mmCIF file of C-alpha atoms in Angstrom:
data_model
loop_
_atom_site.group_PDB
_atom_site.id
_atom_site.type_symbol
_atom_site.label_atom_id
_atom_site.label_comp_id
_atom_site.label_asym_id
_atom_site.label_seq_id
_atom_site.Cartn_x
_atom_site.Cartn_y
_atom_site.Cartn_z
ATOM 1 C CA MET A 5 -0.755 23.279 109.891
ATOM 2 C CA SER A 6 0.489 20.012 108.523
ATOM 3 C CA ARG A 7 4.083 18.909 108.002
ATOM 4 C CA LEU A 8 5.826 16.506 105.610
ATOM 5 C CA VAL A 9 8.135 14.025 107.404
ATOM 6 C CA ILE A 10 10.606 12.290 105.037
ATOM 7 C CA GLU A 11 13.190 9.639 105.834
ATOM 8 C CA GLY A 12 15.684 9.958 102.948
ATOM 9 C CA GLY A 13 18.116 7.544 101.283
ATOM 10 C CA VAL A 14 15.563 5.480 99.290
ATOM 11 C CA PRO A 15 15.740 5.454 95.507
ATOM 12 C CA ILE A 16 12.598 6.902 94.100
ATOM 13 C CA SER A 17 11.480 4.518 91.411
ATOM 14 C CA GLY A 18 8.107 3.755 89.883
ATOM 15 C CA GLU A 19 5.421 5.099 87.605
ATOM 16 C CA ILE A 20 3.535 8.355 87.916
ATOM 17 C CA VAL A 21 0.596 9.651 85.943
ATOM 18 C CA VAL A 22 1.230 13.361 85.810
ATOM 19 C CA GLN A 23 -1.463 15.707 87.166
ATOM 20 C CA GLY A 24 -3.214 18.464 85.179
ATOM 21 C CA ALA A 25 -1.269 21.748 84.971
ATOM 22 C CA LYS A 26 -1.805 24.366 87.620
ATOM 23 C CA ASN A 27 -0.576 27.112 85.362
ATOM 24 C CA ALA A 28 -3.128 26.005 82.586
ATOM 25 C CA VAL A 29 -6.175 25.250 84.651
ATOM 26 C CA LEU A 30 -6.321 28.656 86.451
ATOM 27 C CA PRO A 31 -6.659 30.917 83.336
ATOM 28 C CA ILE A 32 -8.985 28.308 81.698
ATOM 29 C CA LEU A 33 -11.264 28.421 84.694
ATOM 30 C CA ALA A 34 -11.259 32.208 84.510
ATOM 31 C CA ALA A 35 -12.141 31.907 80.823
ATOM 32 C CA THR A 36 -15.397 30.104 81.728
ATOM 33 C CA VAL A 37 -16.651 33.549 82.782
ATOM 34 C CA LEU A 38 -16.838 34.466 79.154
ATOM 35 C CA SER A 39 -19.185 31.686 78.250
ATOM 36 C CA ASP A 40 -22.981 31.867 77.972
ATOM 37 C CA GLU A 41 -23.221 28.146 78.698
ATOM 38 C CA GLU A 42 -21.958 25.419 81.090
ATOM 39 C CA CYS A 43 -18.274 24.422 80.679
ATOM 40 C CA VAL A 44 -16.750 21.035 81.617
ATOM 41 C CA ILE A 45 -13.084 21.127 82.513
ATOM 42 C CA LYS A 46 -11.407 17.780 82.853
ATOM 43 C CA ASN A 47 -8.072 16.693 84.410
ATOM 44 C CA CYS A 48 -8.284 19.469 87.009
ATOM 45 C CA PRO A 49 -5.844 18.784 89.756
ATOM 46 C CA LYS A 50 -6.881 19.008 93.381
ATOM 47 C CA LEU A 51 -4.904 21.979 94.508
ATOM 48 C CA ARG A 52 -5.311 24.837 96.979
ATOM 49 C CA ASP A 53 -5.083 27.348 94.091
ATOM 50 C CA VAL A 54 -7.819 25.533 92.164
ATOM 51 C CA ASP A 55 -10.063 25.517 95.258
ATOM 52 C CA LYS A 56 -9.526 29.275 95.593
ATOM 53 C CA THR A 57 -10.233 29.814 91.903
ATOM 54 C CA ASP A 58 -13.570 27.946 92.337
ATOM 55 C CA LEU A 59 -14.399 30.319 95.213
ATOM 56 C CA VAL A 60 -13.721 33.344 92.979
ATOM 57 C CA LEU A 61 -16.120 31.819 90.394
ATOM 58 C CA GLU A 62 -18.768 31.228 93.055
ATOM 59 C CA GLY A 63 -18.219 34.811 94.356
ATOM 60 C CA LEU A 64 -19.097 36.121 90.874
ATOM 61 C CA GLY A 65 -22.320 34.068 90.874
ATOM 62 C CA CYS A 66 -21.206 31.011 88.864
ATOM 63 C CA LYS A 67 -22.337 27.582 89.876
ATOM 64 C CA VAL A 68 -19.313 25.342 90.361
ATOM 65 C CA ARG A 69 -19.117 21.632 91.166
ATOM 66 C CA ARG A 70 -16.403 18.982 91.101
ATOM 67 C CA GLU A 71 -16.843 15.403 90.027
ATOM 68 C CA GLY A 72 -13.487 13.552 90.531
ATOM 69 C CA ASP A 73 -10.892 15.392 88.363
ATOM 70 C CA THR A 74 -13.678 17.280 86.399
ATOM 71 C CA VAL A 75 -14.848 20.786 87.347
ATOM 72 C CA ILE A 76 -18.228 21.947 85.912
ATOM 73 C CA VAL A 77 -18.799 25.725 85.741
ATOM 74 C CA ASN A 78 -22.156 27.200 84.905
ATOM 75 C CA PRO A 79 -21.604 30.934 84.403
ATOM 76 C CA THR A 80 -25.134 31.796 83.288
ATOM 77 C CA SER A 81 -26.031 33.288 86.691
ATOM 78 C CA ILE A 82 -23.134 35.713 87.039
ATOM 79 C CA CYS A 83 -24.225 38.626 89.095
ATOM 80 C CA GLY A 84 -20.962 40.097 90.370
ATOM 81 C CA CYS A 85 -17.953 41.916 88.963
ATOM 82 C CA SER A 86 -15.645 41.901 92.030
ATOM 83 C CA ILE A 87 -13.225 39.624 93.728
ATOM 84 C CA SER A 88 -12.915 39.646 97.505
ATOM 85 C CA GLU A 89 -9.733 41.156 98.896
ATOM 86 C CA GLY A 90 -9.064 37.986 100.873
ATOM 87 C CA LEU A 91 -8.875 35.864 97.704
ATOM 88 C CA MET A 92 -6.759 38.388 95.884
ATOM 89 C CA ARG A 93 -4.294 38.487 98.715
ATOM 90 C CA GLU A 94 -4.075 34.662 98.889
ATOM 91 C CA MET A 95 -3.580 34.044 95.211
ATOM 92 C CA ARG A 96 -1.807 36.438 92.841
ATOM 93 C CA SER A 97 -3.132 34.564 89.752
ATOM 94 C CA SER A 98 -6.607 35.900 90.669
ATOM 95 C CA ILE A 99 -5.615 38.964 88.568
ATOM 96 C CA ILE A 100 -6.162 36.740 85.507
ATOM 97 C CA PHE A 101 -9.905 37.166 86.091
ATOM 98 C CA LEU A 102 -9.643 40.891 85.396
ATOM 99 C CA GLY A 103 -9.789 40.701 81.592
ATOM 100 C CA ALA A 104 -12.600 38.032 81.692
ATOM 101 C CA ILE A 105 -14.789 39.939 84.122
ATOM 102 C CA VAL A 106 -14.533 43.264 82.294
ATOM 103 C CA ALA A 107 -15.294 41.597 79.015
ATOM 104 C CA ARG A 108 -18.341 39.881 80.398
ATOM 105 C CA CYS A 109 -19.679 42.575 82.690
ATOM 106 C CA SER A 110 -18.203 45.839 81.273
ATOM 107 C CA GLU A 111 -16.705 46.588 84.778
ATOM 108 C CA ALA A 112 -14.581 44.982 87.380
ATOM 109 C CA VAL A 113 -13.303 45.671 90.845
ATOM 110 C CA VAL A 114 -10.294 43.834 92.395
ATOM 111 C CA SER A 115 -7.718 44.595 95.122
ATOM 112 C CA MET A 116 -4.010 44.380 94.419
ATOM 113 C CA PRO A 117 -3.046 40.730 94.298
ATOM 114 C CA GLY A 118 -0.914 38.722 96.681
ATOM 115 C CA GLY A 119 0.623 35.167 96.352
ATOM 116 C CA CYS A 120 3.969 33.567 96.878
ATOM 117 C CA PRO A 121 6.601 36.104 98.059
ATOM 118 C CA ILE A 122 9.138 35.412 95.258
ATOM 119 C CA GLY A 123 9.669 39.000 94.281
ATOM 120 C CA LEU A 124 7.998 41.884 92.410
ATOM 121 C CA ARG A 125 5.580 40.759 89.819
ATOM 122 C CA PRO A 126 4.154 44.055 88.658
ATOM 123 C CA ILE A 127 0.849 44.028 86.904
ATOM 124 C CA ASP A 128 1.473 47.272 84.961
ATOM 125 C CA LEU A 129 1.639 45.282 81.751
ATOM 126 C CA HIS A 130 -1.822 43.866 82.362
ATOM 127 C CA LEU A 131 -3.263 47.344 83.055
ATOM 128 C CA LYS A 132 -1.603 49.031 80.177
ATOM 129 C CA ALA A 133 -2.837 46.442 77.832
ATOM 130 C CA LEU A 134 -6.358 46.671 79.081
ATOM 131 C CA ARG A 135 -6.232 50.468 78.668
ATOM 132 C CA ASP A 136 -5.104 49.933 75.081
ATOM 133 C CA LEU A 137 -8.328 47.825 74.672
ATOM 134 C CA GLY A 138 -10.469 50.755 75.720
ATOM 135 C CA VAL A 139 -10.763 49.951 79.447
ATOM 136 C CA GLU A 140 -10.858 52.915 81.848
ATOM 137 C CA ILE A 141 -8.887 52.025 84.895
ATOM 138 C CA ILE A 142 -8.585 53.866 88.261
ATOM 139 C CA GLU A 143 -6.141 52.689 90.971
ATOM 140 C CA GLU A 144 -6.719 53.953 94.426
ATOM 141 C CA HIS A 145 -6.554 52.782 98.077
ATOM 142 C CA GLY A 146 -5.170 49.350 96.972
ATOM 143 C CA TYR A 147 -8.074 48.594 94.557
ATOM 144 C CA ILE A 148 -8.323 48.517 90.791
ATOM 145 C CA TYR A 149 -11.527 49.821 89.219
ATOM 146 C CA CYS A 150 -12.176 48.942 85.584
ATOM 147 C CA ARG A 151 -14.985 50.085 83.289
ATOM 148 C CA THR A 152 -15.694 50.130 79.574
ATOM 149 C CA ALA A 153 -18.391 50.595 77.067
ATOM 150 C CA GLU A 154 -16.862 47.946 74.870
ATOM 151 C CA ILE A 155 -13.509 46.127 74.376
ATOM 152 C CA ARG A 156 -11.956 47.538 71.235
ATOM 153 C CA GLY A 157 -9.293 45.572 69.288
ATOM 154 C CA ASN A 158 -5.829 47.072 69.129
ATOM 155 C CA ASP A 159 -2.153 46.254 68.483
ATOM 156 C CA ILE A 160 -0.476 45.579 71.839
ATOM 157 C CA HIS A 161 3.214 45.331 72.197
ATOM 158 C CA LEU A 162 4.384 43.692 75.548
ATOM 159 C CA ASP A 163 7.693 45.086 76.908
ATOM 160 C CA PHE A 164 8.235 41.586 78.354
ATOM 161 C CA PRO A 165 6.580 38.338 77.291
ATOM 162 C CA SER A 166 4.549 38.128 80.524
ATOM 163 C CA VAL A 167 2.385 34.929 80.696
ATOM 164 C CA GLY A 168 -0.295 36.651 82.871
ATOM 165 C CA ALA A 169 -0.541 39.746 80.683
ATOM 166 C CA THR A 170 -0.759 37.566 77.488
ATOM 167 C CA GLU A 171 -3.595 35.623 79.081
ATOM 168 C CA ASN A 172 -5.440 38.653 80.330
ATOM 169 C CA ILE A 173 -5.412 40.218 76.807
ATOM 170 C CA MET A 174 -6.587 36.980 75.244
ATOM 171 C CA LEU A 175 -9.449 36.820 77.723
ATOM 172 C CA ALA A 176 -10.460 40.435 77.334
ATOM 173 C CA ALA A 177 -10.149 40.571 73.546
ATOM 174 C CA ALA A 178 -11.904 37.347 72.839
ATOM 175 C CA ARG A 179 -15.354 38.959 73.204
ATOM 176 C CA GLY A 180 -14.257 42.390 72.075
ATOM 177 C CA LYS A 181 -14.827 44.264 68.837
ATOM 178 C CA GLY A 182 -12.318 44.046 66.066
ATOM 179 C CA ILE A 183 -8.868 42.466 65.834
ATOM 180 C CA THR A 184 -6.246 42.453 68.648
ATOM 181 C CA THR A 185 -2.667 41.619 68.002
ATOM 182 C CA ILE A 186 -0.339 40.793 70.802
ATOM 183 C CA ILE A 187 3.342 41.388 69.838
ATOM 184 C CA ASN A 188 6.047 39.814 71.975
ATOM 185 C CA ALA A 189 3.488 37.464 73.498
ATOM 186 C CA ALA A 190 4.438 34.735 76.020
ATOM 187 C CA ARG A 191 4.974 31.458 74.190
ATOM 188 C CA GLU A 192 4.471 28.950 77.005
ATOM 189 C CA PRO A 193 2.523 25.772 76.382
ATOM 190 C CA GLU A 194 -0.127 26.935 78.808
ATOM 191 C CA ILE A 195 -0.869 29.822 76.509
ATOM 192 C CA VAL A 196 -1.537 27.354 73.744
ATOM 193 C CA ASN A 197 -3.835 25.394 76.014
ATOM 194 C CA LEU A 198 -5.840 28.589 76.749
ATOM 195 C CA GLU A 199 -6.142 29.338 73.051
ATOM 196 C CA CYS A 200 -7.410 25.848 72.460
ATOM 197 C CA PHE A 201 -10.079 26.185 75.069
ATOM 198 C CA LEU A 202 -11.254 29.629 74.010
ATOM 199 C CA ASN A 203 -11.443 28.376 70.383
ATOM 200 C CA ALA A 204 -13.487 25.361 71.664
ATOM 201 C CA MET A 205 -15.886 27.935 72.936
ATOM 202 C CA GLY A 206 -16.093 29.706 69.572
ATOM 203 C CA ALA A 207 -13.344 32.237 69.868
ATOM 204 C CA LYS A 208 -11.166 33.181 66.866
ATOM 205 C CA ILE A 209 -7.579 33.120 68.070
ATOM 206 C CA SER A 210 -4.429 32.046 66.310
ATOM 207 C CA GLY A 211 -0.642 32.200 66.908
ATOM 208 C CA ALA A 212 -0.391 30.947 70.427
ATOM 209 C CA GLY A 213 3.069 29.390 71.010
ATOM 210 C CA THR A 214 4.644 32.053 68.864
ATOM 211 C CA GLY A 215 5.593 35.680 69.646
ATOM 212 C CA VAL A 216 2.503 37.137 67.896
ATOM 213 C CA ILE A 217 -1.081 36.150 68.704
ATOM 214 C CA TYR A 218 -4.131 37.329 66.722
ATOM 215 C CA ILE A 219 -7.538 37.646 68.304
ATOM 216 C CA GLU A 220 -10.664 38.458 66.273
ATOM 217 C CA GLY A 221 -13.423 39.275 68.754
ATOM 218 C CA VAL A 222 -16.693 37.501 68.716
ATOM 219 C CA GLU A 223 -20.034 38.516 70.135
ATOM 220 C CA ARG A 224 -20.647 35.473 72.352
ATOM 221 C CA LEU A 225 -18.951 32.245 73.396
ATOM 222 C CA HIS A 226 -20.635 28.920 74.057
ATOM 223 C CA GLY A 227 -19.951 26.090 76.418
ATOM 224 C CA ALA A 228 -17.282 23.518 75.888
ATOM 225 C CA GLU A 229 -15.669 20.357 77.236
ATOM 226 C CA PHE A 230 -11.961 20.484 77.541
ATOM 227 C CA MET A 231 -8.889 18.512 78.911
ATOM 228 C CA ILE A 232 -6.270 20.337 80.854
ATOM 229 C CA MET A 233 -2.680 19.709 79.678
ATOM 230 C CA PRO A 234 -0.177 17.812 81.951
ATOM 231 C CA ASP A 235 1.924 19.830 84.378
ATOM 232 C CA ARG A 236 5.436 20.045 83.039
ATOM 233 C CA ILE A 237 6.722 21.595 86.231
ATOM 234 C CA VAL A 238 5.349 18.765 88.389
ATOM 235 C CA ALA A 239 6.740 16.213 85.944
ATOM 236 C CA ALA A 240 10.249 17.804 86.220
ATOM 237 C CA THR A 241 10.045 17.789 89.983
ATOM 238 C CA TYR A 242 9.399 14.023 90.086
ATOM 239 C CA LEU A 243 12.307 13.574 87.578
ATOM 240 C CA ALA A 244 14.522 15.522 89.900
ATOM 241 C CA ALA A 245 13.365 13.447 92.917
ATOM 242 C CA SER A 246 14.200 10.184 91.098
ATOM 243 C CA ALA A 247 17.536 11.515 89.755
ATOM 244 C CA ILE A 248 18.863 12.733 93.057
ATOM 245 C CA THR A 249 18.080 9.401 94.760
ATOM 246 C CA GLY A 250 19.417 7.226 91.916
ATOM 247 C CA GLY A 251 16.065 5.680 91.029
ATOM 248 C CA GLU A 252 14.321 5.041 87.807
ATOM 249 C CA MET A 253 11.070 6.859 86.812
ATOM 250 C CA CYS A 254 8.322 6.377 84.330
ATOM 251 C CA LEU A 255 6.103 9.404 83.706
ATOM 252 C CA LYS A 256 2.723 8.842 81.995
ATOM 253 C CA SER A 257 0.405 11.372 80.485
ATOM 254 C CA VAL A 258 3.235 13.953 79.893
ATOM 255 C CA GLU A 259 4.251 16.082 77.008
ATOM 256 C CA PRO A 260 8.028 15.771 76.396
ATOM 257 C CA LYS A 261 7.931 18.367 73.651
ATOM 258 C CA ASP A 262 7.033 20.920 76.285
ATOM 259 C CA MET A 263 10.018 19.994 78.426
ATOM 260 C CA VAL A 264 13.005 20.205 76.010
ATOM 261 C CA ALA A 265 15.018 22.656 78.068
ATOM 262 C CA ILE A 266 14.391 20.715 81.223
ATOM 263 C CA LEU A 267 15.295 17.339 79.732
ATOM 264 C CA LYS A 268 18.348 18.830 78.071
ATOM 265 C CA ALA A 269 19.544 20.051 81.515
ATOM 266 C CA LEU A 270 19.107 16.561 82.992
ATOM 267 C CA GLU A 271 20.942 14.879 80.114
ATOM 268 C CA ASN A 272 23.869 17.275 80.727
ATOM 269 C CA MET A 273 23.959 16.014 84.300
ATOM 270 C CA GLY A 274 24.203 12.430 83.054
ATOM 271 C CA VAL A 275 20.664 11.317 83.121
ATOM 272 C CA GLU A 276 19.379 9.078 80.299
ATOM 273 C CA PHE A 277 15.850 8.918 78.829
ATOM 274 C CA ASP A 278 13.635 6.749 76.656
ATOM 275 C CA ILE A 279 10.987 9.115 75.349
ATOM 276 C CA GLY A 280 7.816 7.882 73.751
ATOM 277 C CA LYS A 281 4.399 9.489 72.995
ATOM 278 C CA ASN A 282 3.149 11.047 76.238
ATOM 279 C CA GLU A 283 5.781 9.071 78.245
ATOM 280 C CA ILE A 284 9.199 9.650 79.627
ATOM 281 C CA ILE A 285 11.329 6.870 81.171
ATOM 282 C CA GLN A 286 14.441 8.103 83.125
ATOM 283 C CA HIS A 287 17.457 6.156 84.015
ATOM 284 C CA ILE A 288 20.463 6.929 86.227
ATOM 285 C CA ASN A 289 23.586 5.044 85.342
ATOM 286 C CA ARG A 290 26.378 7.317 86.607
ATOM 287 C CA PRO A 291 27.035 9.997 89.376
ATOM 288 C CA LEU A 292 25.369 13.215 88.643
ATOM 289 C CA ARG A 293 27.427 15.895 86.967
ATOM 290 C CA ASN A 294 27.226 19.608 87.668
ATOM 291 C CA ILE A 295 25.470 22.208 85.436
ATOM 292 C CA PRO A 296 28.134 24.798 84.628
ATOM 293 C CA ILE A 297 25.539 27.608 84.068
ATOM 294 C CA LEU A 298 21.769 27.422 84.215
ATOM 295 C CA ARG A 299 19.908 30.655 83.382
ATOM 296 C CA THR A 300 16.106 30.912 83.751
ATOM 297 C CA MET A 301 14.384 32.341 80.710
ATOM 298 C CA PRO A 302 10.824 32.661 79.236
ATOM 299 C CA TYR A 303 9.752 29.607 77.321
ATOM 300 C CA PRO A 304 11.280 27.942 75.391
ATOM 301 C CA GLY A 305 14.128 28.581 77.805
ATOM 302 C CA PHE A 306 14.644 26.966 81.215
ATOM 303 C CA PRO A 307 11.525 27.730 83.407
ATOM 304 C CA THR A 308 11.942 29.694 86.505
ATOM 305 C CA ASP A 309 9.332 27.452 88.228
ATOM 306 C CA ILE A 310 11.695 24.429 88.248
ATOM 307 C CA GLN A 311 14.882 26.286 89.155
ATOM 308 C CA SER A 312 14.445 25.484 92.864
ATOM 309 C CA PRO A 313 14.083 21.731 92.589
ATOM 310 C CA PHE A 314 16.967 21.552 90.186
ATOM 311 C CA MET A 315 19.173 23.535 92.585
ATOM 312 C CA ALA A 316 18.352 20.900 95.172
ATOM 313 C CA LEU A 317 19.460 18.312 92.585
ATOM 314 C CA CYS A 318 22.739 20.019 92.033
ATOM 315 C CA THR A 319 23.605 20.061 95.760
ATOM 316 C CA LEU A 320 24.728 16.442 95.372
ATOM 317 C CA ALA A 321 26.214 16.684 91.814
ATOM 318 C CA SER A 322 30.023 16.599 91.349
ATOM 319 C CA GLY A 323 31.582 19.924 90.698
ATOM 320 C CA THR A 324 30.216 23.473 90.771
ATOM 321 C CA SER A 325 26.889 24.677 89.250
ATOM 322 C CA VAL A 326 25.977 28.297 88.745
ATOM 323 C CA PHE A 327 22.272 29.351 88.590
ATOM 324 C CA ILE A 328 21.176 32.761 87.312
ATOM 325 C CA GLU A 329 17.606 33.768 87.958
ATOM 326 C CA THR A 330 16.396 36.302 85.450
ATOM 327 C CA ILE A 331 12.667 36.327 86.130
ATOM 328 C CA PHE A 332 12.050 36.811 89.830
ATOM 329 C CA GLU A 333 14.592 38.569 92.097
ATOM 330 C CA ASN A 334 13.579 36.758 95.264
ATOM 331 C CA ARG A 335 13.467 33.118 94.137
ATOM 332 C CA PHE A 336 16.333 31.886 96.373
ATOM 333 C CA GLN A 337 14.322 31.669 99.650
ATOM 334 C CA HIS A 338 14.967 27.918 99.693
ATOM 335 C CA VAL A 339 18.704 28.345 99.800
ATOM 336 C CA ASP A 340 19.029 28.909 103.617
ATOM 337 C CA GLU A 341 16.949 25.751 104.218
ATOM 338 C CA LEU A 342 19.152 23.688 101.842
ATOM 339 C CA VAL A 343 22.185 24.977 103.670
ATOM 340 C CA ARG A 344 20.628 23.780 106.920
ATOM 341 C CA MET A 345 20.660 20.357 105.344
ATOM 342 C CA GLY A 346 24.366 20.538 104.465
ATOM 343 C CA ALA A 347 24.358 22.090 101.024
ATOM 344 C CA ASP A 348 27.139 24.402 99.942
ATOM 345 C CA ILE A 349 25.394 27.399 98.228
ATOM 346 C CA LYS A 350 26.469 30.995 98.030
ATOM 347 C CA VAL A 351 24.113 33.691 96.731
ATOM 348 C CA ASP A 352 25.078 36.989 95.132
ATOM 349 C CA GLY A 353 22.109 38.947 93.911
ATOM 350 C CA ARG A 354 20.351 36.881 91.335
ATOM 351 C CA SER A 355 23.169 34.292 90.988
ATOM 352 C CA ALA A 356 23.740 31.209 93.153
ATOM 353 C CA VAL A 357 26.831 29.141 93.189
ATOM 354 C CA ILE A 358 26.224 25.452 94.204
ATOM 355 C CA ARG A 359 29.245 23.303 95.087
ATOM 356 C CA GLY A 360 28.301 19.607 95.201
ATOM 357 C CA VAL A 361 28.733 17.845 98.578
ATOM 358 C CA PRO A 362 28.985 14.170 99.349
ATOM 359 C CA LYS A 363 25.671 14.041 101.311
ATOM 360 C CA LEU A 364 22.864 16.054 102.868
ATOM 361 C CA GLN A 365 21.533 15.552 106.366
ATOM 362 C CA GLY A 366 17.946 15.635 107.477
ATOM 363 C CA ALA A 367 16.804 18.724 109.341
ATOM 364 C CA ASN A 368 13.746 20.765 110.290
ATOM 365 C CA VAL A 369 13.049 23.222 107.393
ATOM 366 C CA VAL A 370 10.369 25.572 106.308
ATOM 367 C CA ALA A 371 8.798 25.998 102.826
ATOM 368 C CA ARG A 372 8.372 29.693 102.225
ATOM 369 C CA GLU A 373 6.886 29.465 98.698
ATOM 370 C CA LEU A 374 5.619 26.819 96.289
ATOM 371 C CA ARG A 375 8.630 25.835 94.170
ATOM 372 C CA GLY A 376 11.012 26.285 97.057
ATOM 373 C CA GLY A 377 8.908 23.910 99.091
ATOM 374 C CA ALA A 378 9.309 21.345 96.240
ATOM 375 C CA ALA A 379 13.003 21.806 96.332
ATOM 376 C CA LEU A 380 13.060 20.872 100.032
ATOM 377 C CA VAL A 381 11.105 17.685 99.239
ATOM 378 C CA VAL A 382 13.612 16.752 96.590
ATOM 379 C CA ALA A 383 16.540 17.335 98.911
ATOM 380 C CA ALA A 384 14.862 15.498 101.848
ATOM 381 C CA LEU A 385 14.405 12.362 99.695
ATOM 382 C CA ALA A 386 18.173 12.093 99.198
ATOM 383 C CA ALA A 387 19.213 13.303 102.695
ATOM 384 C CA GLU A 388 20.504 11.021 105.496
ATOM 385 C CA GLY A 389 18.043 10.749 108.348
ATOM 386 C CA ILE A 390 14.717 12.453 108.744
ATOM 387 C CA THR A 391 13.654 15.826 107.422
ATOM 388 C CA THR A 392 10.530 17.647 108.643
ATOM 389 C CA ILE A 393 9.033 20.264 106.218
ATOM 390 C CA SER A 394 6.604 22.807 107.520
ATOM 391 C CA GLY A 395 4.782 25.387 105.345
ATOM 392 C CA THR A 396 3.150 22.555 103.287
ATOM 393 C CA GLU A 397 0.337 24.973 102.422
ATOM 394 C CA TYR A 398 2.679 26.399 99.778
ATOM 395 C CA ILE A 399 3.471 22.955 98.331
ATOM 396 C CA ASP A 400 -0.204 22.111 98.192
ATOM 397 C CA ARG A 401 -0.825 25.154 95.971
ATOM 398 C CA GLY A 402 0.845 23.306 93.060
ATOM 399 C CA TYR A 403 1.326 19.650 93.883
ATOM 400 C CA GLU A 404 -1.670 17.343 94.251
ATOM 401 C CA ASN A 405 -1.191 14.964 97.134
ATOM 402 C CA ILE A 406 2.575 14.949 96.702
ATOM 403 C CA GLU A 407 3.048 12.388 99.425
ATOM 404 C CA LYS A 408 0.705 9.930 97.714
ATOM 405 C CA TYR A 409 2.572 10.026 94.469
ATOM 406 C CA LEU A 410 5.958 9.708 96.190
ATOM 407 C CA LEU A 411 4.736 6.815 98.448
ATOM 408 C CA ALA A 412 3.879 4.871 95.240
ATOM 409 C CA CYS A 413 7.483 5.268 94.196
ATOM 410 C CA ASN A 414 8.924 3.836 97.514
ATOM 411 C CA ALA A 415 9.491 7.105 99.317
ATOM 412 C CA LYS A 416 9.316 7.131 103.081
ATOM 413 C CA ILE A 417 7.092 10.118 103.538
ATOM 414 C CA GLU A 418 4.057 10.931 105.606
ATOM 415 C CA ARG A 419 1.923 14.036 106.386
ATOM 416 C CA ARG A 420 1.490 14.911 110.056
ATOM 417 C CA CYS A 421 -0.678 17.464 111.589
#
């Protein structure tokens, strides 16, 4: 497997055009299963998870091809209703296909999903919601078997505003009968992006971005061209990389309105911004301050996906920062690796106390999941000496050619086999 080798201590400064959002493109690609015509999805990042999603589509019988940053999906030849166990184990987000497949084929067979080992991510909310929509579900021997005569609209109350469950309900109900209401729906911008794509195909959905989403089922959906939104988590990672090294960063093709909690946290650390339409310019004019308490929350709160890179940022901030992880109970796997680099971090359950240190030292470290891997990159860019990061296959799940973007901003980074 490849490794990233980084020589730290160089200010990360420059301009980056932010890639398309991983957390938006995957459910949108799943949604193409519902169409009776070809769909053209633009601004698709080149990621391991996107490649795996394309394989899922091909396994269902879709014709898939990529032209640059555009993925064209022709679902007219769908002939399958199952996803291979191998793909389900590799990528937990494959579960998002469940609602789309059962809506299109009236049945679906998948194994229990895998993915990054960041803690329990139960799919009981997905399955309960599908049952409420009239889907018969049997779970046995590690497989999920779904069957329905028709998707029937219903009022569904989510115990937790799960992004995946909200998306699965939207996909299943879009071609169902009657009206479905999702109460306590996830409000993430990626949910809005999915609503926009489904409506571009002829769906009748409203309310995305609020806690209540309404779906009026339609008989068929047609093809559409669509542009994937920019990745707010990738954008925040590059801002953290620039801030920790004392650089200046200009992000293009970004949505500042989707990053309010992230930008506020950076401002509290002493970072300054000039914000324009689809542009963020970041300046560092003073030493970084600590974050007294940072608590991850569902949107519009601080996103769990950027907690790890921001923890790396706080290792060199003055004072003590406290991070409380409320979403995933095992999202501190990067801590031991940061400590190897000289960070002062103590973990107690879902809380981490970070005391700022004068410097970090390069070391050999291992990425054990996607966002923790990004945290190690952020730390390595500021560390003295050379850091070697293995486990890059996790980083490649969510960051398109991370070394290419950082090289363009003066980083001393290379990928080695």
